[in-house]
Amino acid sequence: MQKIYSKIESIVGNVITVRAKGVANGELAVVASAGSTSFANVIKLDGDLVSLQIFSGATGTSTGDHVRFLGNPMRVSSSPNLLGRVFDGTGSPRDNKPELKEEMIDIGGPSVNPAKRIIPRNMIRTGIPMIDLFNTLVESQKLPIFSVSGEPYNELLARIALQAEVDLIILGGMGLKYDDYLYFKDTLEEGGAMNRTIMFVHTASDPTVECMLVPDMALAVAEKFALEGKKVLVLLTDMTNFADAMKEMAITMDQVPSNRGYPGDLYTQLASRYEKAVDFEGAGSVTILAATTMPGDDVTHPIPDNTGYITEGQYYLKGGRIEPFGSLSRLKQQVNSATRDDHRALMDGMIRLYASFKEALEKQSMGFMMSEWDEKLLKYGALFEEKMMDLSVNIPLERALDLGWEILGDCFEPNETGLRSDLIRARWPKHLGE
Amino acid sequence: MTRNTGRVLGVNGNMVNVEFDGAIAKNEVGYIRQGDIRLKGEVIRINGNIAALQVFEMTGGIVVGDEVEFTGEMLSVELGPGLLTQIYDGLQNPLPELARQCGFFLQRGVYLQALPNLDWEFTPTVSVGDIVKAGDTIATVPEGLFTHQIMVPFDLVGSFTVTSINKAGTYKTRDIICTIEDSKKKKIELSMVFSWPVKKAIQLYSERLRPVEPMTTKIRIIDTLLPVAKGGTYCTPGPFGAGKTVLQHATSRNAEVDIVIIAACGERAGEVVEILKEFPELIDPKTGRSLMERTIIICNTSSMPVASREASVYTAVTIAEYYRQMGLDILLLADSTSRWAQAMREMSGRLEEIPGEEAFPAYLESRIAEFYERAGIVRLHDGKIGSVTIGGTVSPAGGNFEEPVTQATLKVVGAFHGLSRERSDARKYPAIDPLTSWSKYTGIIKQSDVEQMRRVLHGSHEVNQMMKVVGEEGTSVNDYVTYQMGELLDSCYLQQNTFDPIDTSVAPERQKHVFAKLRHLMNMPLTFETKSDVRRVFNNLRQLLLDWNNTLWESDEFKAAEAALDEAFKALM
Ligand SMILES: Nc1ncnc2c1ncn2[C@@H]1O[C@H](COP(=O)(O)OP(=O)(O)OP(=O)(O)O)[C@@H](O)[C@H]1O
Ligand SMILES: [Mg+2]
């Protein structure tokens, strides 16, 4: 039996309290006022005092509104009819098509038993040397793009999504600018991928709290399809908005902040989402690519910092390029022993030399005389940035590896590279001799 | 015994307030009934007749008024044969068995027996009439590589007389194999299993010894420069992606100890999977058996409930202490202790305790100290020596070591392996900073020789700093040699490629051999005309050393590469 409660005791931020009995922690409710209704969920129980967070925000909520508990947690449809559809942060259609009520599943479900996971093994090719060669993307990886706002991170996400050979793309937009939403829609349509795409989009003009549901919604659906054998790619942009919404909620709930106002469980909250990335034994996989904009370009800010500790690497986007420093794929070693025998050595060796180039650059900027060795490094750095780092470069991994050796050969003597002699014998550009 | 009961009064995150009748104890375990399932929790505060229960599960669905059963027992683990090779969650639930029963996902409220009821070849070591006390061995069973001692439960106080003991034969883990009685003739039946509360250190030994013997890891920078001793403690702080986990995994494969316990505490599930899948396939060169046979994994990854994350490090160290009681050397690797500290912080916040720095509770420091204090090398009552070595990673916010967890840890550990972002960015692995890291232990190489290396590294660093001010042209050729010498030691000795089949583990003998060679080079009076001569010579030396590192120890290639190096040395005279 559903009981309706019509006495709201308090309204603070987006949280209301009512007195009710028999309500379960996490239960979903509908709050109805004169003109509108909104979902809310139970976040705290204290005797018969029930605290709920209102997804559409408490603006305009009145003490006379009605609260109806639904007896279940938040759910989302997981039917194949989702394909090609666009929903908002609460799972309601955004595309004027009918509401979906089939195959409803709980969001924020339990985590996968680690004993049932398998070691990721499939490289996702992107044609971008800074990814394929230096920070290989792997199926079932969770990986954010760290970037300052204004960088083309959404373009990069869309490009990888179109290039990756996946069965299903799920876009989770949080605080997405309307233009960016349209950009994704158009790009995926033009790329012929819209019929294998599902979108959960919360735009910048929607109520803040709603964006907190987007990752759970997108990931619950992704998990369901992965269990059915599909390779699913989830794009989450921008996770910083998600974290900020959480911060707002924590402050409303009088939680003691741990770092710059963010709640102490930020790590746990982010991790429970990102850890949904998985390769299921005998079924499909969930790969998560996210965008995390760094407030003030500060990678030590709690959001990118906690994210970095959770995800399996990150692509650091700066000045329209993926930076060699700060970028990392932690799963690359799972796949790059099988790509080509020089892959690992070249990938580390070239970055080590790039680090030396940066030092030389620093010396040059101080006005010091450049030694012969510094000159070589400067030449190397320029070539590296032009041929490897430029995002317009689109070549297969094998070509990128060959290119790497050509650049080394152009700039250095073999024993200046720090690479092993056996590799040099096998790969040093022939026309240059050893 | 009558069990106490209670009712749920409120829920806040994983903290549940319960009104109870009768008497309950702090750290007592209680279960919240939810229809058919029971959710486990631990009492962490009592106020009047209200207990705060930290629940080891998601608390969705709990309703005010739900019934709670208290067990009268503290949060404990089961100890006995069969622990080795197991993969447990933070509460000692066997994960593979859970997967067999529940499938892909971790189901709430399913608690399985930690130790399977297996057959063991049992050999008694006491006879009827013998007097025994807690921790004494009453029998042995072979467990993989080891002779597992069946001991009198550690919590029994006083002396007991053996009144029956089974003959040698095959028995199951949970069979009664012995009975003992106390001075009041009260009989106690013993199986091969007993439990022990995780938050209490096992202290059944006659004395603690000073950790002096090196625990080698086959990682050059550690064994040579920043050694760890058996029974010692060390920490590995570093920003994300600097290589803490890779370093711990390498250590777990190569460390010269009997048993390795890996506590994956609040980190990525995928990293545990790598161990899970790889260790059974990897052969331990020392024993010829799979690495898994000496390994136990406690795995409470970041998306698993945060309260059992808090418990997981205690579960791990308790199992370590248990095997130490058999005179074995145990290495406990915890990744990451910051996640454990954060679990304490979340709990403390929900208890509305007065927060300390960065909202960590005021008792953070003492908890960290207590944990590392459980390491140590001890002489047991039977004269055997056993040790627990603890290595913990620390994940400081923003990579800044000036934060509560790192600072509290540095106060209590014996070695500090600090990872630097600069080194990991430049792919100089392991990214342990050789200049700021320290160790209070002695390693495999003579102290004075290590000091010499350290001096060269410092000198080299200083010259490099100076060059940034005065440029290369303002640097003397001699200083430039110092600089290049340091760089050479760094790139060919301190750096080590974990993903290379040969370089990944370097035995102590080889380290000594190569180190002697490098010391010879450091002692050579080197004179050069120009800096480009220096660079040319050192580039050549680096190539020779790298290629030497790449050969199998004592193989023909090894000798040939060494001869080539000797030639190059001669040319320098
Ligand atoms: N010794 C090494 N040799 C080669 N590569 C390494 C080494 N150590 C680390 N790396 C590279 O750096 C990546 C990150 O390392 P690791 O996962 O150990 O970092 P971490 O310090 O544990 O980070 P976090 O705190 O986020 O868990 C690895 O996946 C690997 O690509
Ligand atoms: Mg790690």
mmCIF file of C-alpha atoms in Angstrom, chain A residues 58-191:
data_model
loop_
_atom_site.group_PDB
_atom_site.id
_atom_site.type_symbol
_atom_site.label_atom_id
_atom_site.label_comp_id
_atom_site.label_asym_id
_atom_site.label_seq_id
_atom_site.Cartn_x
_atom_site.Cartn_y
_atom_site.Cartn_z
ATOM 1 C CA ALA A 58 13.761 22.030 -3.914
ATOM 2 C CA THR A 59 13.180 25.417 -5.462
ATOM 3 C CA GLY A 60 9.464 26.070 -5.066
ATOM 4 C CA THR A 61 8.885 23.018 -2.910
ATOM 5 C CA SER A 62 6.324 23.844 -0.275
ATOM 6 C CA THR A 63 5.649 22.359 3.144
ATOM 7 C CA GLY A 64 2.240 21.415 1.818
ATOM 8 C CA ASP A 65 3.557 19.208 -1.023
ATOM 9 C CA HIS A 66 2.730 15.525 -1.081
ATOM 10 C CA VAL A 67 5.343 12.832 -0.718
ATOM 11 C CA ARG A 68 4.537 9.363 -2.007
ATOM 12 C CA PHE A 69 6.994 6.518 -1.384
ATOM 13 C CA LEU A 70 7.243 4.040 -4.224
ATOM 14 C CA GLY A 71 8.653 1.048 -2.366
ATOM 15 C CA ASN A 72 11.669 0.558 -4.608
ATOM 16 C CA PRO A 73 14.977 2.271 -5.336
ATOM 17 C CA MET A 74 15.637 4.281 -8.528
ATOM 18 C CA ARG A 75 15.247 2.186 -11.666
ATOM 19 C CA VAL A 76 15.868 2.473 -15.353
ATOM 20 C CA SER A 77 14.661 0.531 -18.343
ATOM 21 C CA SER A 78 17.221 -1.732 -19.939
ATOM 22 C CA SER A 79 15.303 -2.895 -22.976
ATOM 23 C CA PRO A 80 16.774 -2.953 -26.492
ATOM 24 C CA ASN A 81 14.306 -0.208 -27.326
ATOM 25 C CA LEU A 82 16.696 2.183 -25.633
ATOM 26 C CA LEU A 83 18.909 2.178 -28.706
ATOM 27 C CA GLY A 84 18.905 5.469 -30.523
ATOM 28 C CA ARG A 85 17.022 7.161 -27.705
ATOM 29 C CA VAL A 86 17.800 10.193 -25.572
ATOM 30 C CA PHE A 87 16.806 10.535 -21.916
ATOM 31 C CA ASP A 88 17.319 13.069 -19.185
ATOM 32 C CA GLY A 89 18.999 12.564 -15.832
ATOM 33 C CA THR A 90 15.980 10.823 -14.317
ATOM 34 C CA GLY A 91 15.481 8.491 -17.237
ATOM 35 C CA SER A 92 12.552 10.374 -18.817
ATOM 36 C CA PRO A 93 12.592 10.759 -22.593
ATOM 37 C CA ARG A 94 14.191 13.867 -23.975
ATOM 38 C CA ASP A 95 13.291 13.088 -27.549
ATOM 39 C CA ASN A 96 9.482 13.282 -27.479
ATOM 40 C CA LYS A 97 9.238 9.556 -27.954
ATOM 41 C CA PRO A 98 7.377 7.272 -25.552
ATOM 42 C CA GLU A 99 8.499 6.521 -22.032
ATOM 43 C CA LEU A 100 10.128 3.095 -21.599
ATOM 44 C CA LYS A 101 8.969 0.886 -18.758
ATOM 45 C CA GLU A 102 10.158 -2.542 -19.849
ATOM 46 C CA GLU A 103 12.912 -4.522 -18.164
ATOM 47 C CA MET A 104 13.372 -2.071 -15.321
ATOM 48 C CA ILE A 105 16.603 -2.563 -13.347
ATOM 49 C CA ASP A 106 17.931 -0.942 -10.167
ATOM 50 C CA ILE A 107 20.657 1.616 -10.652
ATOM 51 C CA GLY A 108 23.776 1.643 -8.480
ATOM 52 C CA GLY A 109 23.738 -2.149 -8.181
ATOM 53 C CA PRO A 110 26.308 -4.305 -6.382
ATOM 54 C CA SER A 111 29.887 -4.516 -7.572
ATOM 55 C CA VAL A 112 31.368 -7.331 -9.562
ATOM 56 C CA ASN A 113 33.124 -10.064 -7.626
ATOM 57 C CA PRO A 114 36.824 -9.527 -8.373
ATOM 58 C CA ALA A 115 37.194 -13.276 -8.785
ATOM 59 C CA LYS A 116 34.882 -13.087 -11.805
ATOM 60 C CA ARG A 117 36.861 -10.462 -13.657
ATOM 61 C CA ILE A 118 39.371 -11.287 -16.343
ATOM 62 C CA ILE A 119 42.543 -9.551 -17.340
ATOM 63 C CA PRO A 120 41.829 -7.024 -20.094
ATOM 64 C CA ARG A 121 43.449 -8.073 -23.327
ATOM 65 C CA ASN A 122 42.054 -6.181 -26.310
ATOM 66 C CA MET A 123 43.659 -3.004 -27.514
ATOM 67 C CA ILE A 124 41.278 -0.308 -28.735
ATOM 68 C CA ARG A 125 42.869 1.311 -31.756
ATOM 69 C CA THR A 126 42.341 5.036 -32.149
ATOM 70 C CA GLY A 127 44.886 6.054 -34.786
ATOM 71 C CA ILE A 128 46.240 8.650 -32.382
ATOM 72 C CA PRO A 129 49.951 7.985 -31.712
ATOM 73 C CA MET A 130 49.876 9.571 -28.254
ATOM 74 C CA ILE A 131 47.272 6.964 -27.380
ATOM 75 C CA ASP A 132 48.095 3.889 -29.440
ATOM 76 C CA LEU A 133 51.855 4.071 -29.040
ATOM 77 C CA PHE A 134 52.426 5.791 -25.739
ATOM 78 C CA ASN A 135 49.275 5.200 -23.693
ATOM 79 C CA THR A 136 47.390 2.358 -25.273
ATOM 80 C CA LEU A 137 43.663 2.247 -24.622
ATOM 81 C CA VAL A 138 42.345 -1.170 -23.683
ATOM 82 C CA GLU A 139 38.867 -2.640 -23.743
ATOM 83 C CA SER A 140 37.274 -2.440 -20.247
ATOM 84 C CA GLN A 141 39.602 0.363 -19.189
ATOM 85 C CA LYS A 142 38.334 3.297 -17.146
ATOM 86 C CA LEU A 143 40.097 6.401 -18.230
ATOM 87 C CA PRO A 144 39.344 10.119 -17.994
ATOM 88 C CA ILE A 145 40.553 12.966 -20.117
ATOM 89 C CA PHE A 146 41.972 15.592 -17.794
ATOM 90 C CA SER A 147 41.590 18.961 -19.362
ATOM 91 C CA VAL A 148 41.078 22.631 -18.816
ATOM 92 C CA SER A 149 37.684 23.860 -19.900
ATOM 93 C CA GLY A 150 37.819 25.027 -23.481
ATOM 94 C CA GLU A 151 39.949 22.119 -24.664
ATOM 95 C CA PRO A 152 38.391 19.858 -27.303
ATOM 96 C CA TYR A 153 37.752 16.974 -24.906
ATOM 97 C CA ASN A 154 34.267 16.284 -26.196
ATOM 98 C CA GLU A 155 35.594 16.155 -29.749
ATOM 99 C CA LEU A 156 38.255 13.704 -28.623
ATOM 100 C CA LEU A 157 35.652 11.540 -26.872
ATOM 101 C CA ALA A 158 33.447 11.513 -29.957
ATOM 102 C CA ARG A 159 36.384 10.724 -32.221
ATOM 103 C CA ILE A 160 37.486 7.766 -30.123
ATOM 104 C CA ALA A 161 33.892 6.555 -29.811
ATOM 105 C CA LEU A 162 33.477 6.515 -33.576
ATOM 106 C CA GLN A 163 36.859 4.918 -34.221
ATOM 107 C CA ALA A 164 36.539 2.234 -31.540
ATOM 108 C CA GLU A 165 35.008 -1.016 -32.619
ATOM 109 C CA VAL A 166 32.272 -1.308 -29.993
ATOM 110 C CA ASP A 167 28.732 -2.622 -30.138
ATOM 111 C CA LEU A 168 27.147 0.097 -28.102
ATOM 112 C CA ILE A 169 27.918 3.671 -27.126
ATOM 113 C CA ILE A 170 26.277 5.148 -24.049
ATOM 114 C CA LEU A 171 26.678 8.845 -23.484
ATOM 115 C CA GLY A 172 26.227 10.157 -19.963
ATOM 116 C CA GLY A 173 26.157 13.955 -20.091
ATOM 117 C CA MET A 174 26.398 15.945 -16.884
ATOM 118 C CA GLY A 175 25.979 19.672 -17.009
ATOM 119 C CA LEU A 176 26.529 19.380 -20.745
ATOM 120 C CA LYS A 177 26.219 22.610 -22.707
ATOM 121 C CA TYR A 178 23.309 22.321 -25.070
ATOM 122 C CA ASP A 179 25.637 22.910 -28.012
ATOM 123 C CA ASP A 180 27.837 20.056 -26.883
ATOM 124 C CA TYR A 181 24.821 17.798 -26.601
ATOM 125 C CA LEU A 182 23.870 18.665 -30.168
ATOM 126 C CA TYR A 183 27.474 18.190 -31.250
ATOM 127 C CA PHE A 184 27.499 14.626 -29.907
ATOM 128 C CA LYS A 185 24.137 13.912 -31.493
ATOM 129 C CA ASP A 186 25.155 15.249 -34.893
ATOM 130 C CA THR A 187 28.579 13.630 -34.868
ATOM 131 C CA LEU A 188 27.245 10.227 -33.925
ATOM 132 C CA GLU A 189 24.473 10.533 -36.513
ATOM 133 C CA GLU A 190 26.907 11.540 -39.242
ATOM 134 C CA GLY A 191 29.174 8.680 -38.226
#
